[in-house]
Short mmCIF file of C-alpha atoms in Angstrom, two decimals:
data_model
loop_
_atom_site.label_atom_id
_atom_site.label_comp_id
_atom_site.label_asym_id
_atom_site.label_seq_id
_atom_site.Cartn_x
_atom_site.Cartn_y
_atom_site.Cartn_z
CA MET A 512 -6.57 7.47 6.32
CA SER A 513 -8.13 6.27 3.19
CA ASP A 514 -8.09 2.72 4.53
CA LEU A 515 -10.84 4.06 6.86
CA ILE A 516 -12.53 6.13 4.37
CA LYS A 517 -13.38 3.07 2.51
CA SER A 518 -14.74 1.28 5.55
CA PHE A 519 -17.03 4.17 6.40
CA ALA A 520 -18.28 4.67 2.86
CA LYS A 521 -19.36 0.97 2.56
CA GLN A 522 -22.04 1.58 5.32
CA LYS A 523 -23.95 3.70 2.69
CA LEU A 524 -24.15 0.82 0.25
CA SER A 525 -26.57 -1.44 2.20
CA SER A 526 -28.78 -1.83 -0.83
CA LEU A 527 -26.15 -3.86 -2.57
CA PRO A 528 -26.60 -7.62 -2.68
CA PRO A 529 -24.86 -9.70 -0.09
CA GLU A 530 -21.10 -10.39 -0.70
CA PRO A 531 -20.13 -13.91 -1.87
CA PRO A 532 -18.98 -16.31 0.81
CA LEU A 533 -15.41 -15.97 1.88
CA HIS A 534 -12.73 -18.43 0.95
CA GLU A 535 -12.28 -21.25 3.35
CA ASP A 536 -8.98 -19.85 4.65
CA THR A 537 -10.58 -16.56 5.55
CA THR A 538 -13.43 -17.95 7.67
CA LEU A 539 -14.13 -15.76 10.67
CA PRO A 540 -13.78 -17.21 14.18
CA ASP A 541 -17.00 -18.82 15.43
CA ALA A 542 -18.97 -16.30 17.56
CA ASP A 543 -21.37 -17.25 20.35
CA SER A 544 -24.94 -17.17 18.98
CA THR A 545 -26.00 -14.80 21.72
CA ASP A 546 -23.06 -12.41 21.13
CA PRO A 547 -24.45 -9.10 19.74
CA THR A 548 -21.22 -8.65 17.91
CA SER A 549 -21.83 -11.75 15.73
CA ASP A 550 -23.59 -9.94 12.86
CA SER A 551 -22.88 -11.78 9.61
CA SER A 552 -22.93 -8.67 7.50
CA SER A 553 -19.81 -6.74 6.83
CA ALA A 554 -18.74 -4.99 9.96
CA SER A 555 -16.51 -2.51 8.26
CA SER A 556 -19.22 0.13 8.52
CA MET A 557 -19.32 2.65 11.34
CA SER A 558 -22.20 1.03 13.20
CA SER A 559 -20.94 -2.53 13.20
CA THR A 560 -17.30 -1.69 13.91
CA GLY A 561 -18.33 0.26 16.93
CA THR A 562 -20.05 -2.82 18.45
CA VAL A 563 -16.99 -5.08 18.46
CA ILE A 564 -15.20 -4.14 21.64
CA PRO A 565 -11.96 -5.98 22.75
CA SER A 566 -12.63 -7.83 25.95
CA THR A 567 -10.23 -7.55 28.92
CA THR A 568 -11.64 -10.69 30.50
CA THR A 569 -12.16 -13.09 27.58
CA LYS A 570 -9.10 -14.54 25.88
CA ALA A 571 -8.80 -13.48 22.29
CA LYS A 572 -9.77 -16.14 19.69
CA SER A 573 -7.24 -15.22 16.99
CA PRO A 574 -4.08 -17.20 16.61
CA ALA A 575 -0.78 -15.75 17.63
CA PRO A 576 0.92 -13.08 15.47
CA ILE A 577 3.17 -14.18 12.59
CA PRO A 578 6.67 -12.63 12.26
CA TRP A 579 7.85 -10.70 9.17
CA THR A 580 10.51 -13.39 8.57
CA ASP A 581 7.82 -15.67 7.19
CA PHE A 582 7.32 -13.28 4.24
CA PHE A 583 10.48 -11.23 3.61
CA ALA A 584 14.16 -11.95 3.45
CA GLN A 585 15.30 -8.72 5.14
CA GLU A 586 14.14 -5.95 7.37
CA LEU A 587 16.27 -2.84 6.94
CA TYR A 588 16.46 0.60 8.69
CA LEU A 589 17.92 3.11 6.29
CA GLU A 590 19.29 6.30 7.86
CA THR A 591 20.03 9.50 5.98
CA ALA A 592 20.24 13.31 6.32
CA LEU A 593 17.35 15.21 4.98
CA PRO A 594 16.81 18.97 3.99
CA ASP A 595 14.97 20.79 6.80
CA SER A 596 12.57 23.42 5.30
CA HIS A 597 12.63 25.39 8.64
CA SER A 598 16.37 25.45 9.08
CA ASP A 599 19.72 25.55 7.32
CA ALA A 600 20.82 22.52 9.27
CA PRO A 601 19.75 19.11 8.03
CA GLY A 602 17.30 16.79 9.70
CA GLN A 603 17.51 13.08 9.97
CA ALA A 604 15.37 10.18 8.68
CA LYS A 605 15.27 6.52 9.78
CA TYR A 606 13.31 4.71 7.16
CA HIS A 607 11.91 1.18 7.79
CA ILE A 608 11.43 -1.24 4.91
CA TYR A 609 10.92 -5.09 4.26
CA LEU A 610 12.84 -6.47 1.34
CA THR A 611 13.26 -9.72 -0.72
CA PRO A 612 15.78 -8.74 -3.42
CA PRO A 613 15.30 -10.00 -7.03
CA ALA A 614 17.53 -13.00 -7.76
CA THR A 615 19.17 -11.34 -10.82
CA PRO A 616 19.36 -7.87 -12.32
CA LYS A 617 16.94 -8.91 -15.01
CA ASP A 618 14.20 -9.85 -12.57
CA PRO A 619 11.55 -7.21 -11.76
CA LEU A 620 11.14 -5.39 -8.39
CA ILE A 621 7.62 -4.84 -7.06
CA ILE A 622 7.77 -1.74 -4.80
CA CYS A 623 4.77 -1.33 -2.42
CA HIS A 624 3.37 1.53 -0.29
CA HIS A 625 0.73 1.01 2.35
CA GLY A 626 -2.30 3.05 3.18
CA ALA A 627 -2.83 5.51 6.13
CA GLY A 628 -2.61 3.86 9.56
CA SER A 629 -1.31 0.66 7.96
CA SER A 630 2.20 -0.83 7.67
CA GLY A 631 4.56 -2.53 5.24
CA LEU A 632 3.24 -5.89 6.43
CA THR A 633 -0.16 -5.23 4.82
CA PHE A 634 1.65 -6.76 1.80
CA ALA A 635 2.94 -9.79 3.72
CA LEU A 636 0.75 -12.57 2.19
CA PHE A 637 0.94 -10.83 -1.20
CA ALA A 638 4.77 -11.04 -0.96
CA LEU A 639 4.50 -14.77 -0.22
CA GLU A 640 2.13 -15.39 -3.21
CA LEU A 641 4.21 -13.30 -5.53
CA ARG A 642 7.30 -15.32 -4.78
CA ARG A 643 5.31 -18.60 -5.12
CA LEU A 644 4.40 -17.45 -8.63
CA GLN A 645 7.76 -15.90 -9.52
CA PRO A 646 10.48 -17.21 -7.16
CA THR A 647 13.20 -14.90 -8.63
CA TRP A 648 11.28 -11.66 -8.55
CA GLY A 649 11.91 -9.07 -5.76
CA ILE A 650 9.51 -7.23 -3.56
CA LEU A 651 10.18 -4.10 -1.52
CA SER A 652 7.56 -2.84 0.97
CA VAL A 653 8.20 0.53 2.61
CA GLU A 654 6.84 2.28 5.68
CA ALA A 655 5.83 5.96 5.62
CA ARG A 656 6.94 8.46 8.35
CA ASP A 657 4.72 8.28 11.47
CA HIS A 658 3.88 4.68 10.56
CA GLY A 659 7.14 2.77 10.99
CA SER A 660 9.69 5.19 9.69
CA VAL A 661 10.49 8.33 11.64
CA VAL A 662 11.86 11.71 10.46
CA TYR A 663 13.40 14.29 12.70
CA THR A 664 13.84 18.07 12.10
CA SER A 665 17.24 19.74 12.67
CA SER A 666 16.13 20.59 16.21
CA GLY A 667 15.44 16.92 17.02
CA ASP A 668 11.58 17.10 16.88
CA VAL A 669 9.63 14.51 15.01
CA ASP A 670 8.65 15.83 11.62
CA THR A 671 5.01 14.96 11.00
CA ASP A 672 4.65 16.47 7.59
CA LEU A 673 2.42 13.99 5.85
CA SER A 674 1.59 15.87 2.65
CA VAL A 675 1.54 13.75 -0.54
CA GLU A 676 4.60 15.64 -1.89
CA THR A 677 6.49 14.88 1.18
CA LEU A 678 5.44 11.19 1.26
CA SER A 679 6.29 10.89 -2.35
CA ARG A 680 9.84 12.14 -1.79
CA ASP A 681 10.17 9.78 1.17
CA PHE A 682 9.13 6.98 -1.15
CA LEU A 683 11.80 7.96 -3.68
CA ARG A 684 14.43 8.26 -1.01
CA MET A 685 13.57 4.72 0.29
CA ILE A 686 13.98 3.36 -3.13
CA ALA A 687 17.34 5.13 -3.59
CA LEU A 688 18.67 4.03 -0.17
CA THR A 689 17.70 0.53 -0.85
CA ARG A 690 19.58 0.53 -4.11
CA ARG A 691 22.66 1.89 -2.34
CA LYS A 692 22.32 -0.42 0.58
CA MET A 693 22.12 -3.50 -1.76
CA GLY A 694 24.86 -2.25 -4.06
CA TRP A 695 22.86 -2.51 -7.17
CA ALA A 696 24.68 -1.07 -10.19
CA LYS A 697 21.27 0.02 -11.55
CA LEU A 698 17.73 -0.47 -10.57
CA PRO A 699 15.81 -3.47 -11.95
CA GLN A 700 12.58 -3.09 -13.87
CA VAL A 701 10.01 -1.67 -11.40
CA VAL A 702 6.22 -1.97 -10.82
CA LEU A 703 4.98 0.46 -8.13
CA VAL A 704 1.97 -0.74 -6.09
CA GLY A 705 -0.01 1.43 -3.73
CA HIS A 706 -2.87 0.67 -1.42
CA SER A 707 -5.36 3.51 -0.56
CA LEU A 708 -3.14 6.44 0.68
CA GLY A 709 -0.30 4.50 -0.80
CA GLY A 710 -2.14 4.62 -4.12
CA ALA A 711 -2.29 8.37 -3.95
CA VAL A 712 1.51 8.47 -3.19
CA VAL A 713 2.29 6.09 -6.13
CA ALA A 714 0.01 8.09 -8.51
CA HIS A 715 1.79 11.37 -7.46
CA THR A 716 5.20 9.81 -7.89
CA ALA A 717 4.33 8.34 -11.35
CA ALA A 718 2.87 11.70 -12.44
CA THR A 719 5.99 13.50 -11.23
CA MET A 720 8.07 11.21 -13.32
CA SER A 721 6.14 12.14 -16.52
CA ASN A 722 6.39 15.85 -15.72
CA THR A 723 9.55 17.44 -17.23
CA PRO A 724 9.46 20.64 -15.09
CA ALA A 725 8.94 18.57 -11.92
CA MET A 726 11.83 16.25 -12.95
CA LYS A 727 14.13 19.21 -13.36
CA GLU A 728 13.14 20.49 -9.85
CA LEU A 729 13.90 17.05 -8.46
CA GLU A 730 17.29 16.92 -10.12
CA ALA A 731 18.42 19.52 -7.56
CA SER A 732 17.89 16.87 -4.82
CA SER A 733 20.87 14.64 -5.17
CA ASP A 734 19.51 12.12 -2.60
CA LEU A 735 16.75 11.07 -4.98
CA ASP A 736 17.24 8.15 -7.43
CA LEU A 737 15.77 9.68 -10.64
CA GLU A 738 16.95 6.65 -12.67
CA LEU A 739 13.68 5.19 -11.44
CA ALA A 740 11.85 7.12 -14.18
CA LYS A 741 13.72 4.96 -16.75
CA HIS A 742 12.81 1.71 -15.18
CA ILE A 743 8.99 2.00 -14.41
CA ILE A 744 7.06 -0.66 -16.12
CA GLY A 745 3.84 0.69 -14.69
CA PHE A 746 1.99 1.20 -11.39
CA THR A 747 -0.96 -0.19 -9.70
CA VAL A 748 -3.52 1.70 -7.39
CA ILE A 749 -5.47 -0.53 -5.02
CA ASP A 750 -9.03 0.36 -3.99
CA VAL A 751 -9.09 4.22 -3.86
CA VAL A 752 -10.53 6.69 -6.29
CA GLU A 753 -10.63 10.40 -5.87
CA GLY A 754 -14.40 10.84 -5.96
CA SER A 755 -15.22 8.26 -3.27
CA ALA A 756 -12.45 9.42 -0.99
CA MET A 757 -13.24 13.10 -1.10
CA ASP A 758 -16.99 12.45 -0.59
CA ALA A 759 -16.25 10.48 2.65
CA LEU A 760 -13.78 12.95 4.20
CA LYS A 761 -16.33 14.97 6.06
CA SER A 762 -17.42 11.95 8.11
CA MET A 763 -14.03 10.50 9.02
CA GLN A 764 -13.60 12.08 12.39
CA ALA A 765 -16.91 10.59 13.47
CA TYR A 766 -15.89 7.22 12.19
CA LEU A 767 -12.55 7.26 13.96
CA LEU A 768 -14.28 7.81 17.26
CA THR A 769 -15.99 4.45 16.89
CA ARG A 770 -12.73 2.45 16.83
CA PRO A 771 -11.35 1.02 20.10
CA LYS A 772 -8.73 3.24 21.51
CA THR A 773 -6.77 0.52 23.22
CA PHE A 774 -6.39 -3.31 23.24
CA PRO A 775 -5.34 -5.45 26.20
CA ASN A 776 -2.97 -7.54 23.95
CA LEU A 777 -2.08 -8.09 20.35
CA ASP A 778 -4.38 -11.11 20.06
CA ALA A 779 -7.29 -8.91 20.95
CA ALA A 780 -6.33 -6.41 18.25
CA VAL A 781 -6.08 -9.18 15.63
CA ASP A 782 -9.42 -10.58 16.77
CA TRP A 783 -11.13 -7.17 16.52
CA HIS A 784 -9.85 -6.55 12.92
CA VAL A 785 -11.10 -9.96 11.86
CA ARG A 786 -14.54 -9.91 13.73
CA SER A 787 -15.22 -6.40 12.59
CA ARG A 788 -14.41 -7.51 9.07
CA THR A 789 -11.88 -4.70 8.63
CA LEU A 790 -9.71 -7.66 7.47
CA ARG A 791 -11.21 -10.89 6.13
CA ASN A 792 -8.18 -13.08 6.07
CA VAL A 793 -7.03 -14.35 9.52
CA GLN A 794 -3.63 -15.29 8.36
CA SER A 795 -2.96 -11.79 6.95
CA ALA A 796 -4.33 -10.16 10.06
CA ARG A 797 -1.86 -12.13 12.16
CA ALA A 798 1.04 -10.56 10.18
CA SER A 799 -0.27 -7.06 9.48
CA VAL A 800 -1.96 -6.02 12.71
CA PRO A 801 0.74 -6.17 15.32
CA PRO A 802 2.92 -3.38 13.65
CA LEU A 803 -0.13 -1.11 13.86
CA LEU A 804 0.13 -0.82 17.67
CA VAL A 805 2.64 0.17 20.29
CA GLN A 806 2.63 -0.97 23.92
CA MET A 807 2.12 1.51 26.74
CA PRO A 808 3.89 1.38 30.17
CA GLY A 809 0.78 -0.10 31.73
CA GLY A 810 0.78 -3.00 29.22
CA SER A 811 -2.09 -2.00 27.00
CA TRP A 812 -1.65 -1.41 23.20
CA VAL A 813 -2.67 1.72 21.38
CA TRP A 814 -2.52 2.78 17.70
CA ARG A 815 0.82 3.71 16.45
CA THR A 816 -0.52 6.45 14.17
CA ASP A 817 -3.07 8.89 15.40
CA LEU A 818 -5.11 9.32 12.29
CA SER A 819 -7.41 12.00 13.72
CA ARG A 820 -4.36 14.29 13.83
CA THR A 821 -3.73 13.88 10.04
CA GLU A 822 -6.98 15.69 9.11
CA GLN A 823 -5.16 18.71 7.63
CA TYR A 824 -3.67 16.45 4.97
CA TRP A 825 -6.79 14.52 3.86
CA GLU A 826 -7.83 16.61 0.98
CA ASP A 827 -4.15 17.06 -0.11
CA TRP A 828 -3.85 13.25 -0.35
CA PHE A 829 -6.76 12.62 -2.68
CA GLY A 830 -7.45 15.97 -4.41
CA GLY A 831 -6.54 15.67 -8.13
CA MET A 832 -5.65 11.98 -7.79
CA SER A 833 -7.57 10.90 -10.88
CA GLY A 834 -5.54 13.28 -13.12
CA LYS A 835 -2.33 12.16 -11.62
CA PHE A 836 -3.24 8.49 -12.14
CA LEU A 837 -4.06 9.09 -15.78
CA ARG A 838 -1.01 11.05 -16.66
CA GLY A 839 1.37 8.99 -14.57
CA ARG A 840 4.39 7.37 -16.22
CA GLY A 841 4.03 3.72 -17.41
CA ALA A 842 1.16 1.26 -17.73
CA LYS A 843 -1.76 1.69 -15.20
CA LEU A 844 -3.78 -0.86 -13.28
CA LEU A 845 -6.64 0.18 -11.03
CA LEU A 846 -7.66 -2.70 -8.72
CA LEU A 847 -10.98 -2.19 -6.77
CA ALA A 848 -13.25 -4.06 -4.47
CA GLY A 849 -16.72 -4.36 -5.88
CA THR A 850 -18.43 -1.59 -4.06
CA ASP A 851 -16.41 1.42 -5.38
CA ARG A 852 -17.39 4.03 -7.97
CA LEU A 853 -15.29 5.43 -10.71
CA ASP A 854 -15.53 9.23 -10.93
CA LYS A 855 -16.23 10.99 -14.22
CA GLU A 856 -12.47 11.48 -15.12
CA LEU A 857 -11.71 7.85 -14.55
CA MET A 858 -14.82 6.70 -16.40
CA ILE A 859 -13.76 8.72 -19.49
CA GLY A 860 -10.16 7.35 -19.11
CA GLN A 861 -11.43 3.79 -18.95
CA MET A 862 -13.54 4.17 -22.07
CA GLN A 863 -10.45 5.62 -23.86
CA GLY A 864 -8.42 2.50 -22.79
CA LYS A 865 -5.95 4.50 -20.71
CA PHE A 866 -5.73 1.93 -17.89
CA GLN A 867 -6.69 -1.57 -17.03
CA LEU A 868 -9.49 -1.99 -14.53
CA GLN A 869 -9.95 -5.18 -12.28
CA VAL A 870 -12.68 -5.62 -9.69
CA PHE A 871 -12.69 -8.27 -6.95
CA PRO A 872 -16.22 -8.23 -5.51
CA ALA A 873 -15.43 -10.75 -2.76
CA ALA A 874 -12.68 -8.56 -1.17
CA GLY A 875 -12.99 -5.76 1.33
CA HIS A 876 -10.93 -2.55 1.27
CA PHE A 877 -7.71 -4.41 1.91
CA VAL A 878 -7.82 -6.34 -1.33
CA GLN A 879 -4.20 -7.41 -1.08
CA GLU A 880 -4.74 -8.92 2.36
CA ASP A 881 -8.21 -10.45 1.71
CA LEU A 882 -7.28 -12.01 -1.62
CA PRO A 883 -3.43 -12.16 -1.82
CA GLU A 884 -3.33 -14.91 -4.38
CA ASN A 885 -5.71 -13.13 -6.80
CA THR A 886 -3.81 -9.78 -6.34
CA ALA A 887 -0.42 -11.52 -6.97
CA GLU A 888 -1.62 -13.28 -10.04
CA LEU A 889 -3.13 -9.96 -11.44
CA ILE A 890 0.10 -7.90 -10.83
CA VAL A 891 2.40 -10.75 -12.25
CA GLU A 892 0.31 -10.77 -15.41
CA PHE A 893 0.31 -6.98 -15.56
CA CYS A 894 4.03 -6.76 -15.16
CA LYS A 895 4.69 -9.47 -17.85
CA ARG A 896 2.38 -7.91 -20.31
CA ASN A 897 3.94 -4.44 -20.05
CA ASP A 898 7.57 -5.22 -19.54
CA SER A 899 9.13 -4.25 -22.81
CA SER A 900 12.58 -5.30 -21.65
CA GLN A 901 11.51 -8.89 -22.00
CA LEU A 902 10.34 -8.66 -25.59
CA VAL A 903 12.36 -10.49 -28.16
CA LEU A 904 12.15 -8.68 -31.38
CA PRO A 905 12.89 -10.28 -34.80
CA PRO A 906 16.20 -9.37 -36.39
CA LYS A 907 16.38 -6.39 -38.78
CA VAL A 908 16.57 -7.22 -42.52
CA SER A 909 19.67 -5.01 -42.82
CA ASP A 910 21.41 -7.15 -40.08
CA LEU A 911 20.49 -10.36 -41.91
CA LEU A 912 21.85 -9.09 -45.25
CA ALA A 913 25.04 -7.99 -43.50
CA GLN A 914 25.53 -11.52 -42.19
CA GLY A 915 25.18 -12.80 -45.75
CA LYS A 916 21.77 -14.45 -45.14
CA LYS A 917 19.01 -14.49 -47.66
CA VAL A 918 15.73 -12.72 -46.81
#
């Protein structure tokens, strides 16, 4: 949901100077000079997005979709029984993840959570760049329920509880199930990364890990891997802050009505995302857009996640997020596109040096897709700087004396 909040909010910032030119690899497809949709300004606003309509008669210009195999080593479906709050009988979950394991137990694992209406492949190009920089590091990209994973109640109905507490527990379960599936004796050092709604989930999870009463409550849930708390290097929130998100919520239903409801094919969907400047990197769009849609019996493609039906959770997702971010366990990195605003709580936290702030003005809301190289470089540097397990401390004087050495 917050993926769209950002897009809508940007229409109110027309007074800002024009954005810098895009990188050559992210150049948009050429548009006919008479095409009313060829506006060169950012089309991630409500008005411009509404003008870009997928054509049923014109062949889409975007290249063919790129499969997940170009970015990750494995695609896994992790099944488990879940407690059902409405029944004594358990429900069932089938979680969907993408994974490239770390080469050794000493190599870090970057664990990513996407935003509302998005998918695990929003981190596809980021994963490629991360492995280019650090070939032995691992990356895990999870998919939330109603986005790629599915959870059933004990009666067999789909469980559509998308509260941040539930999404956080799903997140923890996917990490635990991945560890068991891979047979890891212990978790590697971990950096959590969340984009938009995923940032809210990551901040909630990190705050829970630093809360003793909350941890004691979680200890009653044997399916959660609480060892994670001992291995978090830090966490990164990408392009969402509480103040901006909460301000935009009242206008979100109107914005959602401007999006196309169907596409004739996947190429048209990729083309719409690029021409509307929802995504500014064609290569990333080819990987991340296809999982957002499902095909209907008649052949058309519709959104996998009906975001308008998630309205009851919007305030729950972002309310109190700044406080959770600041008290979360581990080092903190806030990565924003250039048009965001820090709320008061975050401004005070920044002045107190409680987190690292990085702004990429050339990116849109999907920073990790628009600028995957820059994002990967930043997170690699963040991980290295904060990973205390890699520090080599000088020997103690008492140890040197015991070895008969002069000091």
